[in-house]
Each structure stands twice: as C-alpha cells, then as structure tokens.
Coordinates of C-alpha atoms and ligand atoms in Angstrom, one line a residue:
X1 CA -0.1 0.0 0.0
X2 CA 1.4 3.5 -0.9
X3 CA 1.6 6.3 1.4
X4 CA -0.8 8.6 -1.0
X5 CA -3.0 7.7 -3.6
X6 CA -1.7 7.8 -7.2
X7 CA -3.9 9.3 -9.7
X8 CA -4.2 8.8 -13.6
X9 CA -3.7 12.3 -14.4
X10 CA -2.0 14.4 -11.9
X11 CA -2.0 18.0 -13.3
X12 CA 1.6 19.2 -14.1
X13 CA 2.4 22.6 -12.2
X14 CA 5.3 25.2 -13.0
X15 CA 7.1 26.4 -10.0
X16 CA 4.8 28.8 -8.3
X17 CA 7.4 31.3 -7.9
X18 CA 7.8 31.8 -11.5
X19 CA 4.0 32.8 -12.0
X20 CA 4.2 35.7 -9.6
X21 CA 6.0 38.2 -12.0
X22 CA 3.1 37.3 -14.6
X23 CA 0.4 38.1 -11.9
X24 CA 2.3 41.3 -11.0
X25 CA 1.9 42.2 -14.7
X26 CA -1.8 41.6 -14.6
X27 CA -2.3 43.4 -11.4
X28 CA -0.1 46.5 -13.0
X29 CA -1.9 46.4 -16.5
X30 CA -5.4 45.9 -15.2
X31 CA -6.5 43.9 -18.3
X32 CA -7.9 40.7 -17.1
X33 CA -9.5 39.6 -20.5
X34 CA -10.7 40.3 -23.7
X35 CA -7.3 39.7 -25.4
X36 CA -4.9 40.9 -23.1
X37 CA -1.2 40.8 -23.6
X38 CA -0.6 37.2 -22.3
X39 CA -3.4 35.9 -24.7
X40 CA -1.8 37.3 -27.6
X41 CA 1.7 36.1 -26.5
X42 CA 0.2 32.7 -25.9
X43 CA -1.6 32.5 -29.2
X44 CA 1.8 33.3 -31.0
X45 CA 3.8 31.0 -29.1
X46 CA 1.4 28.2 -29.6
X47 CA 1.4 28.8 -33.1
X48 CA 5.1 28.2 -33.2
X49 CA 5.2 25.4 -30.7
X50 CA 2.7 23.4 -32.6
X51 CA 3.5 24.8 -36.1
X52 CA 0.0 25.8 -36.9
X53 CA -1.0 29.0 -38.9
X54 CA -3.6 30.2 -36.8
X55 CA -5.0 29.7 -33.5
X56 CA -7.9 31.2 -31.3
X57 CA -7.8 30.5 -27.3
X58 CA -11.0 29.5 -25.5
X59 CA -12.0 29.2 -21.8
X60 CA -12.2 25.3 -22.5
X61 CA -12.4 22.6 -25.0
X62 CA -16.1 21.9 -25.1
X63 CA -16.9 25.7 -25.7
X64 CA -14.2 25.3 -28.4
X65 CA -15.8 22.4 -30.0
X66 CA -19.4 24.0 -30.0
X67 CA -18.1 27.1 -31.6
X68 CA -16.2 25.3 -34.1
X69 CA -19.2 23.8 -35.4
X70 CA -21.0 27.0 -35.3
X71 CA -18.0 28.6 -37.3
X72 CA -18.6 26.2 -40.2
X73 CA -22.5 26.6 -39.9
X74 CA -22.8 22.8 -39.6
X75 CA -26.4 21.6 -39.4
X76 CA -28.0 18.3 -39.9
X77 CA -26.1 14.8 -39.3
X78 CA -22.6 14.6 -38.2
X79 CA -20.5 11.5 -38.0
X80 CA -18.6 10.8 -35.0
X81 CA -17.1 8.0 -32.6
X82 CA -18.7 6.5 -29.6
X83 CA -15.2 6.0 -28.0
X84 CA -14.4 9.4 -26.7
X85 CA -15.4 11.7 -23.7
X86 CA -18.8 12.7 -23.7
X87 CA -18.1 16.3 -24.6
X88 CA -17.4 15.4 -28.2
X89 CA -21.0 14.2 -28.6
X90 CA -22.6 17.2 -26.5
X91 CA -21.1 19.6 -28.7
X92 CA -23.2 18.3 -31.5
X93 CA -26.3 18.4 -29.5
X94 CA -25.8 22.0 -28.5
X95 CA -25.7 22.7 -32.1
X96 CA -29.0 21.0 -32.7
X97 CA -27.1 18.5 -34.9
X98 CA -27.7 14.8 -34.9
X99 CA -24.8 12.5 -34.0
X100 CA -24.4 9.5 -36.1
X101 CA -22.0 7.0 -34.3
X102 CA -19.4 4.9 -36.0
X103 CA -17.5 1.9 -35.1
X104 CA -13.7 2.3 -34.3
X105 CA -10.8 0.7 -35.8
X106 CA -9.6 -1.7 -33.1
X107 CA -5.8 -0.7 -33.7
X108 CA -5.9 3.3 -33.9
X109 CA -9.1 3.1 -31.7
X110 CA -10.3 6.2 -33.8
X111 CA -13.4 6.2 -36.3
X112 CA -12.9 3.3 -39.0
X113 CA -12.9 5.1 -42.3
X114 CA -14.0 1.9 -43.8
X115 CA -17.3 2.1 -42.1
X116 CA -18.1 5.8 -42.5
X117 CA -19.3 5.6 -46.3
X118 CA -22.3 3.4 -45.6
X119 CA -23.8 6.0 -43.2
X120 CA -23.4 9.0 -45.3
X121 CA -26.9 10.6 -46.2
X122 CA -27.9 14.0 -47.8
X123 CA -28.4 15.0 -44.1
X124 CA -24.8 14.3 -43.4
X125 CA -22.7 17.5 -43.5
X126 CA -19.7 16.8 -41.4
X127 CA -17.3 14.4 -39.6
X128 CA -16.1 14.8 -36.1
X129 CA -13.3 12.2 -35.5
X130 CA -11.2 12.4 -32.2
X131 CA -7.4 11.6 -32.2
X132 CA -8.0 9.3 -29.1
X133 CA -5.0 9.2 -26.6
X134 CA -3.2 11.2 -29.1
X135 CA -3.0 8.7 -31.7
X136 CA -3.5 10.3 -35.3
X137 CA -6.6 9.1 -37.0
X138 CA -6.5 7.9 -40.7
X139 CA -6.5 11.4 -41.8
X140 CA -5.6 10.8 -45.3
X141 CA -8.8 8.3 -45.6
X142 CA -10.9 10.6 -44.0
X143 CA -10.0 13.6 -46.1
X144 CA -10.7 11.6 -49.2
X145 CA -14.4 10.6 -47.9
X146 CA -14.8 14.2 -46.9
X147 CA -13.7 15.7 -50.3
X148 CA -15.9 13.1 -52.4
X149 CA -19.0 13.8 -50.4
X150 CA -18.4 17.3 -49.7
X151 CA -18.3 17.1 -46.1
X152 CA -16.4 19.5 -43.4
X153 CA -13.9 17.7 -41.1
X154 CA -13.6 19.1 -37.4
X155 CA -11.2 17.0 -35.5
X156 CA -11.3 16.7 -31.5
X157 CA -7.7 17.1 -30.8
X158 CA -8.1 17.4 -27.0
X159 CA -5.7 14.2 -26.8
X160 CA -3.4 15.5 -29.4
X161 CA -1.2 18.6 -28.3
X162 CA 2.3 18.3 -30.0
X163 CA 1.4 15.4 -31.9
X164 CA 3.2 15.2 -35.3
X165 CA 3.1 12.8 -38.3
X166 CA 5.5 12.5 -41.3
X167 CA 3.9 15.8 -42.5
X168 CA 4.2 17.7 -39.3
X169 CA 1.5 18.8 -36.9
X170 CA -1.9 16.6 -37.1
X171 CA -3.8 19.8 -36.1
X172 CA -3.3 20.9 -39.5
X173 CA -5.5 18.2 -41.0
X174 CA -9.3 18.7 -41.7
X175 CA -11.0 22.1 -41.7
X176 CA -10.5 23.1 -37.9
X177 CA -9.0 21.2 -35.0
X178 CA -10.1 21.6 -31.5
X179 CA -7.7 21.4 -28.5
X180 CA -8.3 21.1 -24.6
X181 CA -6.2 22.6 -22.0
X182 CA -8.0 21.2 -19.1
X183 CA -6.1 20.3 -16.0
X184 CA -5.8 16.5 -16.8
X185 CA -4.4 17.0 -20.3
X186 CA -0.8 17.2 -21.4
X187 CA -0.6 20.9 -21.7
X188 CA -2.9 22.6 -19.1
X189 CA -3.9 26.3 -18.4
X190 CA -6.1 25.1 -15.5
X191 CA -9.1 25.3 -17.9
X192 CA -8.7 26.4 -21.3
X193 CA -9.0 25.2 -24.9
X194 CA -8.4 26.4 -28.6
X195 CA -9.3 26.1 -32.2
X196 CA -6.7 25.8 -34.8
X197 CA -7.6 26.8 -38.3
X198 CA -5.7 27.6 -41.8
X199 CA -6.7 31.0 -42.7
X200 CA -6.8 34.6 -41.3
X201 CA -10.5 35.1 -42.1
X202 CA -11.8 32.0 -40.4
X203 CA -9.5 33.1 -37.2
X204 CA -11.2 36.5 -37.4
X205 CA -14.7 34.9 -37.5
X206 CA -13.9 32.5 -34.5
X207 CA -12.6 35.3 -32.5
X208 CA -16.0 37.2 -33.3
X209 CA -18.1 34.1 -32.2
X210 CA -16.2 33.5 -28.9
X211 CA -17.0 37.4 -28.1
X212 CA -20.5 37.1 -28.4
X213 CA -20.4 37.9 -32.3
X214 CA -19.1 41.4 -31.9
X215 CA -17.5 42.8 -35.2
X216 CA -17.1 46.2 -33.7
X217 CA -18.1 47.9 -30.6
X218 CA -21.6 48.8 -32.0
X219 CA -22.4 45.6 -34.3
X220 CA -23.1 42.2 -33.4
X221 CA -23.6 39.7 -36.4
X222 CA -24.0 36.2 -35.1
X223 CA -25.3 34.3 -32.1
X224 CA -21.9 34.3 -30.4
X225 CA -20.8 33.0 -27.2
X226 CA -18.4 34.0 -24.5
X227 CA -15.5 31.6 -25.0
X228 CA -12.6 33.8 -24.2
X229 CA -9.7 32.7 -22.3
X230 CA -8.7 35.3 -19.7
X231 CA -5.1 36.7 -18.7
X232 CA -4.8 34.2 -15.8
X233 CA -4.9 31.1 -17.8
X234 CA -3.1 32.5 -20.7
X235 CA -0.2 33.4 -18.2
X236 CA -0.5 29.8 -16.7
X237 CA 0.0 28.4 -20.4
X238 CA 3.1 30.6 -21.1
X239 CA 4.6 29.2 -18.4
X240 CA 3.6 25.8 -18.9
X241 CA 5.0 26.1 -22.4
X242 CA 8.3 26.5 -20.9
X243 CA 8.3 22.8 -19.4
X244 CA 6.1 21.0 -21.9
X245 CA 9.0 19.2 -23.5
X246 CA 10.5 18.2 -20.3
X247 CA 7.0 16.9 -19.2
X248 CA 6.6 15.1 -22.5
X249 CA 10.1 13.4 -22.0
X250 CA 9.1 12.2 -18.4
X251 CA 5.9 10.8 -20.0
X252 CA 7.8 8.9 -22.5
X253 CA 10.2 7.3 -19.9
X254 CA 7.3 6.0 -17.9
X255 CA 5.7 4.8 -21.3
X256 CA 9.0 2.8 -21.9
X257 CA 8.8 1.2 -18.4
X258 CA 5.3 0.3 -18.3
X259 CA 5.6 -1.6 -21.8
X260 CA 8.8 -3.4 -20.5
X261 CA 7.1 -4.2 -16.8
X262 CA 4.0 -5.4 -18.7
X263 CA 5.1 -7.3 -21.8
X264 CA 4.9 -10.9 -20.8
X265 CA 1.5 -10.8 -18.7
X266 CA -1.1 -13.2 -20.2
X267 CA -4.2 -11.2 -20.8
X268 CA -2.7 -7.8 -20.7
X269 CA -2.2 -6.0 -23.9
X270 CA -0.6 -2.2 -24.2
X271 CA -2.1 0.1 -26.8
X272 CA 0.4 -0.1 -29.6
X273 CA -0.7 1.9 -32.8
X274 CA 1.7 2.3 -35.5
X275 CA 4.7 4.7 -34.9
X276 CA 3.8 8.0 -34.6
X277 CA 6.4 10.9 -35.6
X278 CA 6.3 12.6 -32.2
X279 CA 3.9 11.3 -29.9
X280 CA 2.7 13.1 -26.6
X281 CA 2.2 10.0 -24.3
X282 CA -0.6 11.6 -22.9
X283 CA -2.6 8.3 -21.7
X284 CA -1.3 4.7 -21.1
X285 CA -4.4 2.4 -21.7
X286 CA -4.1 -1.4 -21.3
X287 CA -6.6 -3.9 -22.3
X288 CA -7.6 -6.6 -20.0
X289 CA -8.3 -9.9 -21.8
X290 CA -10.5 -12.9 -20.9
X291 CA -7.2 -14.6 -20.3
X292 CA -6.1 -12.6 -17.4
X293 CA -6.5 -13.8 -14.0
X294 CA -8.9 -11.1 -12.9
X295 CA -11.6 -9.3 -14.8
X296 CA -11.1 -5.5 -15.9
X297 CA -13.1 -4.4 -13.4
X298 CA -11.4 -6.7 -10.6
X299 CA -8.5 -5.2 -11.5
X300 CA -9.6 -1.9 -11.5
X301 CA -10.8 -2.2 -8.1
X302 CA -8.0 -4.3 -7.1
X303 CA -5.6 -1.3 -8.0
X304 CA -8.0 1.2 -6.4
X305 CA -7.8 -0.5 -3.2
X306 CA -4.0 0.0 -3.5
X307 CA -4.2 3.7 -4.1
X308 CA -3.7 3.4 -7.5
X309 CA -6.4 5.2 -9.5
X310 CA -6.8 4.1 -13.1
X311 CA -9.5 5.3 -15.2
X312 CA -11.7 3.3 -17.6
X313 CA -11.5 5.7 -20.4
X314 CA -13.7 5.3 -22.5
X315 CA -16.4 3.6 -20.6
X316 CA -19.3 3.7 -20.7
X317 CA -19.4 4.4 -24.6
X318 CA -21.1 7.4 -25.3
X319 CA -23.8 5.5 -27.1
X320 CA -24.4 3.5 -24.1
X321 CA -25.6 6.8 -22.0
X322 CA -29.3 6.3 -22.0
X323 CA -29.7 10.0 -23.4
X324 CA -27.8 8.9 -26.5
X325 CA -29.9 5.9 -26.8
X326 CA -33.0 6.9 -28.9
X327 CA -35.4 4.7 -30.7
X328 CA -36.0 1.0 -30.0
X329 CA -33.6 -1.4 -28.3
X330 CA -33.7 -3.5 -31.4
X331 CA -32.8 -0.6 -33.7
X332 CA -29.9 0.6 -31.7
X333 CA -26.7 0.0 -33.7
X334 CA -24.0 -1.9 -32.6
X335 CA -20.3 -0.8 -32.4
X336 CA -18.8 -4.1 -31.9
X337 CA -15.2 -3.1 -31.8
X338 CA -15.8 -0.2 -29.4
X339 CA -18.1 -1.9 -27.0
X340 CA -15.5 -4.8 -26.9
X341 CA -12.5 -2.3 -26.1
X342 CA -14.4 -0.1 -23.7
X343 CA -14.9 -3.0 -21.4
X344 CA -11.3 -4.1 -21.4
X345 CA -9.8 -0.8 -21.0
X346 CA -8.0 0.8 -18.1
X347 CA -5.8 4.0 -18.5
X348 CA -2.9 3.7 -16.1
X349 CA -1.4 6.5 -14.1
X350 CA 1.1 8.6 -16.4
X351 CA 2.1 12.0 -15.5
X352 CA 5.5 13.7 -15.1
X353 CA 5.6 13.7 -11.3
X354 CA 4.9 9.8 -11.4
X355 CA 7.7 8.5 -9.2
X356 CA 9.8 5.4 -10.2
X357 CA 8.8 3.5 -7.0
X358 CA 5.0 4.3 -7.9
X359 CA 5.1 3.0 -11.4
X360 CA 7.1 -0.4 -10.2
X361 CA 4.4 -0.7 -7.6
X362 CA 1.6 -0.2 -10.5
X363 CA 3.5 -3.0 -12.6
X364 CA 3.9 -5.2 -9.5
X365 CA 0.0 -5.1 -8.5
X366 CA -0.9 -6.3 -12.4
X367 CA 1.9 -8.7 -12.2
X368 CA 1.2 -10.6 -9.1
X369 CA -1.9 -12.5 -9.7
X370 CA -1.1 -13.1 -13.2
X371 CA 0.1 -15.5 -15.4
X372 CA 3.7 -15.1 -16.9
X373 CA 4.6 -15.9 -20.4
X374 CA 7.6 -18.2 -20.3
Ligands
PLP1 C1 -11.2 16.8 -22.4 C2 -12.0 16.5 -23.6 C3 -12.7 17.5 -24.0 C4 -13.4 18.7 -23.3 O1 -12.4 19.6 -23.0 P1 -12.7 20.6 -21.8 O2 -11.5 21.4 -21.9 O3 -12.5 19.8 -20.8 O4 -13.9 21.1 -22.0 C5 -13.5 17.1 -25.4 N1 -13.1 15.8 -25.9 C6 -12.3 15.1 -25.5 C7 -11.7 13.9 -26.4 C8 -11.6 15.2 -24.3 O5 -10.8 14.3 -23.8

C-alpha cells in the first residue's frame, strides 16, 4: 500500500514563484481578459510550438468544440465516434446536430474510415473524428471521404497536443482542430482550449464568435458565445509551455517502463498503434483480456484498493448513455469493436510527477496474480 493515492492524471504545475511576475503584470496592467497581452503572446507562442498557422484561445475545450461547429455553420447530421469523452457528442447536441455514430478501428481506436461511407446520407454535413489518446486518425482516408462527399471535417484533438506525423502537426488536417487545456491534459492552463484553423479570415470569424458575435463596438452579427480565455489562464499557459518538452520526455520514460514491465503478462495488452513521428504519451491504456486472472473491473478495483487510481476511459461508450439511445432497443446500432475495447480498457497513471517506485508498484500489482509468458 502506498502512502498517498496515485492518480491517472495528476496535473503538471510549473514552479509557483515563476507565476508571480505574470500576476504582477496583470495587476499592473489591469487588463484581465478580452485579448490582453498574455492572451496574444500565448496564441503566438502556440502557433510556433505547434507549427500551426492560426490559433484562437478559448475558456475550455467544450466551448471551443461548440464554436467550431458553429463557425462552419454545420447543421443536420454529423458522423462521430462512440469511443470518446462525452463532450465530443454533446457539442453536436448543443448545435442542434444529430450525431451519427460509427465504430472504431481496433488498432488506432479512432473512427474506422471503412465504416463511414455506408452511413452518409444527404443530411450528413460533417465528420467529427477524435485523435483518441493522441493517436492520429487515418487522416488521409477521412480526407478522401470528406472530399468526395463534400463534408467538413473537425478534429477533436483534445488528446493530441504537439502530436506530429510525417507531414508535421496533425492539427493541420481537416477544416478545424480543437484542443483542450484542461487540468488533466498534457498541456494545461487549469481550464482552457483552442481552435486551430488554416486562414486569417476563419480565425477572425472564430474570434468574433467567442466574443458574443461582436464585429465592432456597435455591431453584432452572429449568435456568439462567451468563450474567451482570460489573462490568468493565458499566463499559466505561457509558463507551462516552458516545461512542456520536459514533461513529455518524462511521460515517455514512463511509457517505456510500463511496456517493459507489462510485456509478458498473459491477458494484458498495451495500446500499440503504428509508430507516430512525435507522440505526446498523454495516456497509457491497457486492455484486460479474458485470459487475465482477474476481470477488468476486478483489476480496476484491486488497483484502487491499493491507492492506484486508473480510469476506464472510455467506459461506458457515449452511445451507452441512455440520453444517446434514441429509438427502440432492437434498432440501436452495434459498435462491436468499441463495445469490446470499452469493457477491457484501463488507463494507467501517467504524468510527469509519477515516481519510479510508484510506477514499479503499479506494475507489481498487475503482475502478482497473473500468469507470465515463459
Ligand atoms: C477533455 C476533452 C474534451 C473537453 O475539453 P474541456 O477542456 O474539458 O472542455 C473534449 N473531447 C475530448 C476527447 C476530451 O478528452
């Protein structure tokens, strides 16, 4: 038993004393929000760090998702994944859009492009895929489908901060990509989010939408919302950015050690999609098979009893929440891969402050009742 509980995502915090000069600046300037200096600086710094042309900061990722759909005037049906955080689908409902769920690819855990086309109708207006755990979607296949059916693509990139493939940032695919800077994410501003877009005109429109729809002091042209990031969160972001590479390096070491420690356990499988050019090690999901000595939930409870708080991301599936189950039972579609993996998954603790002894303890707890491959 450990002295204190281990959480799956303990937020990373920069040294407190380094935040003080930023706070002094805010108190001196008395600009607290509405595009102050730290907001501007963070947008610039993130464009550079992430290699994206335009970014618009938000108060959180969910409001950013809702605004992204609004910015492209999406109505009708949108295709998305059941294997995600509920905010993905909620953002559609907030826009009066009907979510159409499609099963996932068991290797990437993202929307399976081979299953998208069969559900496209003339009501379909867009695809909202998620780069789950920071694993890139099959962006080329999704792009090809979108082009041939004239659909928009908005990526929920809440897990994908800093992830690159062979062409550069994965945030540059599709029409828009949406980030979350929530406390539990790889890069956090306590609460925060952003929309990445590819041209200045779209950025200007998004900036108007996040500020009530104002285009000038006296004119309002759209049903905008209040989605602005304030100066405090932006200052935290500027400071966090100085530590992000170090934090990702520490996560990488944990990822490597987990893979080594768990590699020969019967019934435990680590998520291993094909090589990504620069991953962010945001999550460490394991899948507990029938041949493990405990069920997934027994292992989850056993870890918890020992102070180790894994998370069953994503269980239940979005489609399993009663509010997403419209229609009669027999007409509810099946998402076989997502259903299976959702029942097997546990995300193990991974964050920059996870000590080596804590990690070894986690591996030990998973190994002890298990059968080991000889
Ligand atoms: C965290 C998360 C969101 C929501 O972001 P918030 O900043 O918490 O509002 C949306 N989608 C996914 C996949 C997430 O993990």
